[in-house]
CSV table of C-alpha atoms in Angstrom, one decimal:
chain,number,residue,atom,x,y,z
A,698,MET,CA,-1.8,24.5,-2.0
A,699,THR,CA,-2.6,20.6,0.0
A,700,THR,CA,-1.6,18.2,-2.0
A,701,LEU,CA,-2.9,14.7,-0.7
A,702,ALA,CA,-0.3,11.2,-1.1
A,703,PHE,CA,-2.9,7.9,-0.8
A,704,ASP,CA,-0.8,4.9,0.2
A,705,VAL,CA,-2.3,2.2,-2.3
A,706,TYR,CA,-2.2,-1.6,-1.1
A,707,GLY,CA,-4.0,-1.3,2.3
A,708,THR,CA,-5.1,2.4,2.2
A,709,LEU,CA,-7.2,2.5,-1.1
A,710,ILE,CA,-7.1,-1.2,-2.3
A,711,ASP,CA,-8.1,-4.4,0.2
A,712,THR,CA,-5.4,-6.8,-0.3
A,713,ARG,CA,-7.6,-9.5,1.2
A,714,GLY,CA,-9.3,-9.5,-1.8
A,715,ILE,CA,-6.9,-12.5,-2.8
A,716,GLN,CA,-8.5,-14.5,0.0
A,717,MET,CA,-11.7,-15.7,-2.3
A,718,THR,CA,-9.3,-16.6,-5.3
A,719,LEU,CA,-7.0,-18.7,-2.9
A,720,ALA,CA,-10.1,-20.1,-0.9
A,721,ASP,CA,-11.8,-21.3,-4.2
A,722,MET,CA,-8.0,-23.1,-4.9
A,723,LEU,CA,-7.9,-24.4,-1.5
A,724,GLY,CA,-11.7,-25.1,-0.8
A,725,ASP,CA,-10.4,-23.8,2.6
A,726,ASP,CA,-11.4,-20.6,3.9
A,727,PRO,CA,-9.5,-20.2,7.3
A,728,LEU,CA,-6.3,-21.8,5.4
A,729,ALA,CA,-6.9,-19.2,3.0
A,730,ALA,CA,-6.7,-16.6,5.4
A,731,GLN,CA,-4.1,-17.8,7.0
A,732,ILE,CA,-1.5,-17.6,3.7
A,733,THR,CA,-3.7,-14.3,2.6
A,734,ARG,CA,-2.6,-12.8,5.6
A,735,ARG,CA,0.8,-14.5,6.1
A,736,TRP,CA,1.5,-13.3,2.5
A,737,ARG,CA,0.8,-9.9,3.2
A,738,GLU,CA,3.2,-9.8,6.1
A,739,LYS,CA,6.0,-10.9,4.4
A,740,GLN,CA,5.6,-9.1,1.3
A,741,LEU,CA,6.5,-6.1,3.9
A,742,GLU,CA,9.3,-7.5,5.1
A,743,TYR,CA,11.0,-8.8,1.8
A,744,SER,CA,10.8,-5.2,1.2
A,745,PHE,CA,12.2,-3.7,4.1
A,746,ARG,CA,14.6,-6.2,4.1
A,747,ARG,CA,15.4,-5.2,0.8
A,748,ALA,CA,15.8,-1.3,1.1
A,749,LEU,CA,18.2,-1.5,4.1
A,750,MET,CA,20.3,-4.3,1.9
A,751,ALA,CA,20.3,-1.5,-1.0
A,752,HIS,CA,19.7,-5.0,-2.6
A,753,TYR,CA,16.7,-3.8,-4.9
A,754,GLN,CA,14.2,-5.8,-6.7
A,755,PRO,CA,10.9,-4.7,-7.7
A,756,PHE,CA,7.3,-5.0,-5.5
A,757,SER,CA,6.3,-7.7,-7.8
A,758,VAL,CA,9.3,-9.9,-7.1
A,759,CYS,CA,8.9,-9.3,-3.6
A,760,THR,CA,5.0,-10.5,-3.7
A,761,ARG,CA,5.9,-13.2,-5.3
A,762,GLN,CA,9.0,-14.5,-3.2
A,763,ALA,CA,6.6,-13.5,0.0
A,764,LEU,CA,3.9,-16.1,-2.0
A,765,ASN,CA,5.8,-18.8,-2.1
A,766,PHE,CA,7.2,-18.6,1.9
A,767,ALA,CA,3.6,-18.4,2.8
A,768,LEU,CA,2.4,-21.5,0.8
A,769,SER,CA,5.3,-23.2,2.1
A,770,GLU,CA,5.1,-22.6,5.6
A,771,ALA,CA,1.6,-23.9,5.4
A,772,THR,CA,2.8,-26.8,3.7
A,773,VAL,CA,0.5,-26.3,0.6
A,774,THR,CA,1.7,-27.1,-3.0
A,775,LEU,CA,-0.1,-25.1,-5.8
A,776,SER,CA,1.2,-25.6,-9.6
A,777,ASP,CA,2.8,-22.8,-11.3
A,778,ASP,CA,-0.2,-21.8,-12.9
A,779,GLN,CA,-2.1,-21.2,-9.9
A,780,CYS,CA,0.5,-19.4,-8.4
A,781,ASP,CA,0.6,-17.5,-11.8
A,782,GLN,CA,-2.8,-16.6,-11.5
A,783,LEU,CA,-3.0,-15.5,-7.7
A,784,LEU,CA,-0.3,-12.7,-9.1
A,785,MET,CA,-2.3,-11.9,-11.8
A,786,ALA,CA,-5.4,-11.7,-9.3
A,787,TYR,CA,-3.4,-9.2,-7.2
A,788,ARG,CA,-3.6,-7.0,-10.6
A,789,HIS,CA,-7.0,-7.0,-9.7
A,790,LEU,CA,-7.6,-6.5,-6.3
A,791,PRO,CA,-11.0,-4.5,-5.2
A,792,ALA,CA,-10.9,-1.1,-4.4
A,793,PHE,CA,-12.1,-0.4,-0.5
A,794,PRO,CA,-15.7,0.5,-0.8
A,795,ASP,CA,-15.1,4.1,0.8
A,796,ALA,CA,-12.5,4.9,-2.1
A,797,VAL,CA,-14.2,6.0,-5.2
A,798,GLY,CA,-16.7,7.9,-3.5
A,799,LEU,CA,-13.4,10.1,-1.4
A,800,LEU,CA,-11.6,10.6,-4.5
A,801,GLN,CA,-14.5,11.3,-6.4
A,802,GLN,CA,-15.5,14.5,-4.2
A,803,LEU,CA,-11.4,15.2,-3.8
A,804,SER,CA,-11.5,15.4,-7.5
A,805,SER,CA,-14.8,18.0,-7.9
A,806,MET,CA,-13.5,19.9,-4.9
A,807,GLY,CA,-10.0,21.0,-6.9
A,808,VAL,CA,-8.0,19.0,-4.4
A,809,ARG,CA,-5.1,17.2,-5.7
A,810,ALA,CA,-4.5,13.8,-5.1
A,811,PHE,CA,-2.0,10.8,-5.8
A,812,ALA,CA,-1.2,7.8,-5.4
A,813,PHE,CA,2.1,6.9,-4.0
A,814,THR,CA,3.1,3.5,-3.9
A,815,ASN,CA,5.6,0.8,-3.3
A,816,GLY,CA,4.6,-1.2,-6.6
A,817,GLU,CA,6.0,-0.1,-9.8
A,818,ALA,CA,3.9,2.3,-11.8
A,819,ALA,CA,2.7,0.2,-14.4
A,820,ILE,CA,1.5,-2.3,-12.1
A,821,ALA,CA,-0.1,0.1,-9.9
A,822,SER,CA,-2.2,1.8,-13.4
A,823,GLU,CA,-3.2,-1.1,-14.2
A,824,LEU,CA,-4.6,-1.9,-10.6
A,825,LEU,CA,-6.1,1.1,-9.9
A,826,THR,CA,-7.6,0.8,-13.6
A,827,ASN,CA,-9.4,-1.9,-12.7
A,828,ALA,CA,-10.7,-0.8,-9.4
A,829,GLY,CA,-12.1,2.4,-11.2
A,830,LEU,CA,-10.1,5.1,-9.4
A,831,ILE,CA,-7.6,5.9,-11.9
A,832,ASP,CA,-9.4,8.7,-13.3
A,833,GLU,CA,-10.0,10.1,-9.8
A,834,LEU,CA,-6.1,10.8,-9.3
A,835,ASP,CA,-3.7,13.5,-10.7
A,836,GLY,CA,-1.4,10.7,-11.0
A,837,ILE,CA,0.8,8.1,-9.9
A,838,VAL,CA,4.1,8.6,-8.0
A,839,SER,CA,5.9,5.1,-7.6
A,840,VAL,CA,9.2,4.4,-5.7
A,841,ASP,CA,10.3,2.1,-8.5
A,842,LEU,CA,12.6,5.1,-10.0
A,843,LEU,CA,15.0,5.3,-6.7
A,844,ARG,CA,15.4,1.4,-6.0
A,845,THR,CA,14.0,1.5,-2.7
A,846,PHE,CA,11.2,1.0,-0.4
A,847,LYS,CA,9.2,3.1,2.1
A,848,PRO,CA,10.0,4.3,4.8
A,849,ASP,CA,13.1,5.0,3.0
A,850,PRO,CA,13.2,8.8,3.4
A,851,ARG,CA,14.7,9.5,-0.1
A,852,VAL,CA,10.9,8.2,-1.5
A,853,TYR,CA,9.2,10.6,0.7
A,854,GLN,CA,11.6,13.6,-0.9
A,855,HIS,CA,10.9,12.0,-4.9
A,856,PHE,CA,7.0,12.4,-4.2
A,857,LEU,CA,7.8,16.3,-3.3
A,858,GLU,CA,9.6,17.0,-6.3
A,859,THR,CA,7.7,14.5,-8.6
A,860,ALA,CA,4.7,16.4,-7.1
A,861,ASP,CA,6.2,19.5,-6.9
A,862,THR,CA,4.7,20.1,-3.8
A,863,LEU,CA,6.4,20.8,0.1
A,864,ALA,CA,6.6,18.3,2.9
A,865,ALA,CA,4.5,21.4,5.4
A,866,ASP,CA,1.6,21.1,2.4
A,867,THR,CA,1.6,17.7,1.8
A,868,TRP,CA,-0.4,14.7,3.9
A,869,LEU,CA,0.1,11.1,3.8
A,870,ILE,CA,-2.8,9.0,4.2
A,871,SER,CA,-2.0,5.8,4.7
A,872,GLY,CA,-3.6,2.5,6.4
A,873,ASN,CA,0.0,1.5,6.9
A,874,PRO,CA,1.8,2.6,10.6
A,875,PHE,CA,5.3,2.7,9.3
A,876,ASP,CA,4.4,4.4,6.1
A,877,ILE,CA,2.9,7.1,8.5
A,878,LEU,CA,6.1,7.0,10.9
A,879,GLY,CA,8.1,7.4,7.4
A,880,ALA,CA,6.1,10.5,6.5
A,881,ARG,CA,6.2,12.3,9.6
A,882,HIS,CA,9.9,11.6,9.5
A,883,ALA,CA,10.0,13.5,6.7
A,884,GLY,CA,8.4,16.4,7.9
A,885,TRP,CA,4.9,15.4,6.2
A,886,ARG,CA,1.3,15.6,7.9
A,887,THR,CA,-0.2,12.4,7.9
A,888,ALA,CA,-3.6,10.8,8.7
A,889,TRP,CA,-3.9,7.2,9.5
A,890,VAL,CA,-6.7,5.0,7.9
A,891,ARG,CA,-7.3,2.6,10.6
A,892,ARG,CA,-8.6,-0.8,8.7
A,893,THR,CA,-8.3,-3.0,11.3
A,894,GLU,CA,-8.5,-3.1,15.4
A,895,ALA,CA,-4.3,-3.2,15.8
A,896,PRO,CA,-3.0,0.0,17.6
A,897,PHE,CA,-0.6,2.1,16.3
A,898,ASP,CA,3.1,1.4,16.9
A,899,PRO,CA,3.9,2.5,20.1
A,900,TRP,CA,6.9,4.9,19.0
A,901,ASP,CA,5.8,8.0,21.2
A,902,GLU,CA,4.5,9.7,17.9
A,903,ALA,CA,1.1,9.7,16.6
A,904,PRO,CA,-0.5,10.6,13.1
A,905,ASP,CA,-1.8,14.3,12.8
A,906,ILE,CA,-5.3,12.7,12.8
A,907,SER,CA,-7.2,9.3,12.2
A,908,VAL,CA,-9.7,7.9,11.1
A,909,THR,CA,-12.1,4.7,10.5
A,910,CYS,CA,-13.7,6.0,7.1
A,911,LEU,CA,-12.3,7.8,3.9
A,912,SER,CA,-15.5,9.6,3.6
A,913,ASP,CA,-14.1,11.8,7.2
A,914,LEU,CA,-10.9,12.2,5.7
A,915,PRO,CA,-12.7,16.0,4.0
A,916,GLY,CA,-13.9,17.1,7.5
A,917,LYS,CA,-11.3,16.0,9.1
A,918,LEU,CA,-8.8,17.8,7.1
A,919,GLY,CA,-10.5,20.6,7.3
A,920,LEU,CA,-11.3,20.9,3.2
């Protein structure tokens, strides 16, 4: 049976949603966009570093430290309360417009669909509940139990064991090329959701399929 593993941040959930909260605080949309982009970049970088160093801290810690860096780099000072507000807003990010309809369609078709995330399970559950997606998913698989992050090969095996599926029957659906490459390395099939105009990483590997909108996925997968 085909099993779909959906990355959360950047695939189902739009991390750019935090920009509006930050812009309200700063009164400066371009600066808020700059900080939001840098925050996301450092959030991922810190998770990669910690995985390589085998010095785990939860994704929420990486997120807080990345925010501190992005603000410092932009020479912006926010109060502790404002930083806490931003971090709480990270649990209320919006779903991409195409996410709800696609998950509802898959659910009605009986296709198994899981959230597969670097975030802690409780935080991911809160986020997906707030975004109106949780009821359409068969479960949440977090890397937190392994104390490492994607694209560590162990996390992809952890998903297979948790979801009781085989690599050959499993598709990773992700807007993040590093995640696609990690899943391919683990023997999964992959679908890249191209959320931006950025090209795919030039590693002489490519996802099995690419879509610009999640609504195109069932047809591409032959469901």
